[in-house]
C-alpha cells in the first residue's frame, strides 16, 4: 500500500453482505471509513441502524458516526428482503444488541457534513437502494465537488435478481437510482454481473467461523449465510462457498485493478411494467436506427465492471479481515 488511506463513506441497508462490506472497510489499512449511513432496503431502517452498529461494535471499530436515513423509497413502498437476510436482516445470528447509538444527525446531514469536512475528496460506496444518495444530491448539490468517485453496488448488465432484469437496489427505488446516474461525478457500477461471482471457498469460510477473533468469526458466520450450492465432488466437500456480495464493491475501492471496466451509457427504466428498475447498459459499438432517425439524447456514462479477478478479491478480503496473509489462511484450511 502506498499513500494515505482513501476516505470512504458507506451508505448501506445492513444486510448480511453489507455487514461483510463494513467489516472490510473497517479493517483494510488502505481505507479510512469516516461515516456510515443507513437506508431501508433489506430490512426496515431501524433494523439497518441496529445491524450496522452491531457490526461496527463486533469488529472493534473506532467510534465511526452512523446515521438513520430514509425509511422508504421516493415513490415505491418499502419491500424488504428478509427471505434472503433473515428476520433481523442480518442472518439471525443471535448477536447481542449494540451498546453504541446512532448520531443525532439524519443520514443526509451526516453525509453532507462528512463529505465537506474530509481533507481529501471522499469515495462514496452505496450498497443499498439509493434513496439517501438521491436526497443528498438534490438537497446539497455542492457536495459533488468533494466526491472523488461513487463506487456503487447496483444494477446489472445481464440478468437481474429482484425481477428477470432488475437488480434489487435499483428495483427498490428506481427514481433514486436515476438521480444517482446524473450526479455529475465519476461512477463505477459494481453490478450483479461481477457481484455474483466473488465467492470465498467453503474451507476458508469454515476456518473463519472457527476463529477466536470476533470480527473474523462474524465474517465466517455471515459468509456461511450466503451459500452457493455445495459441490460434494469439489475440493471443499460439503462446505459451500460464501459470496462476498456488497463487500466486492469495497474491494473495488481498495484495489480497482481487480475489476475490468468499460465506460458505457447507462439508463434506468422508470416506466411501469416488466422492465421497471432495469439498468439498460448500451454495449453497442455504434449508433443504431433509433439515434439515426430520432437523434441522440444525453445519457450518463458509467464505468461498468464487466470482469472481476475473483481470487484477488477473495485474498484481499480474507487478509484484511483476519490480518493474516491470505495464503496462510488457505493453507491452514485443509479440504
Ligand atoms: C443487493 O441486494 C441486497 O439484498 C444486497 O445487500 C445487495 O446490496 C444485491 O442485489
Ligand atoms: Ca446491500
Coordinates of N, CA and C in Angstrom, one line a residue, residues 37 39 45 55 152 211:
X37 N -24.1 5.6 6.6 CA -25.5 6.0 6.7 C -26.4 4.8 6.3
X39 N -30.3 3.1 5.3 CA -31.5 3.3 4.5 C -32.3 2.0 4.5
X45 N -35.5 0.5 8.3 CA -34.3 1.4 8.5 C -33.9 1.3 10.0
X55 N -22.4 -4.6 13.9 CA -21.2 -5.0 13.1 C -20.0 -4.1 13.5
X152 N -20.5 2.0 -6.8 CA -21.9 1.7 -6.5 C -22.2 0.2 -6.7
X211 N -12.5 -19.0 14.0 CA -11.6 -18.0 14.6 C -12.0 -17.6 16.0

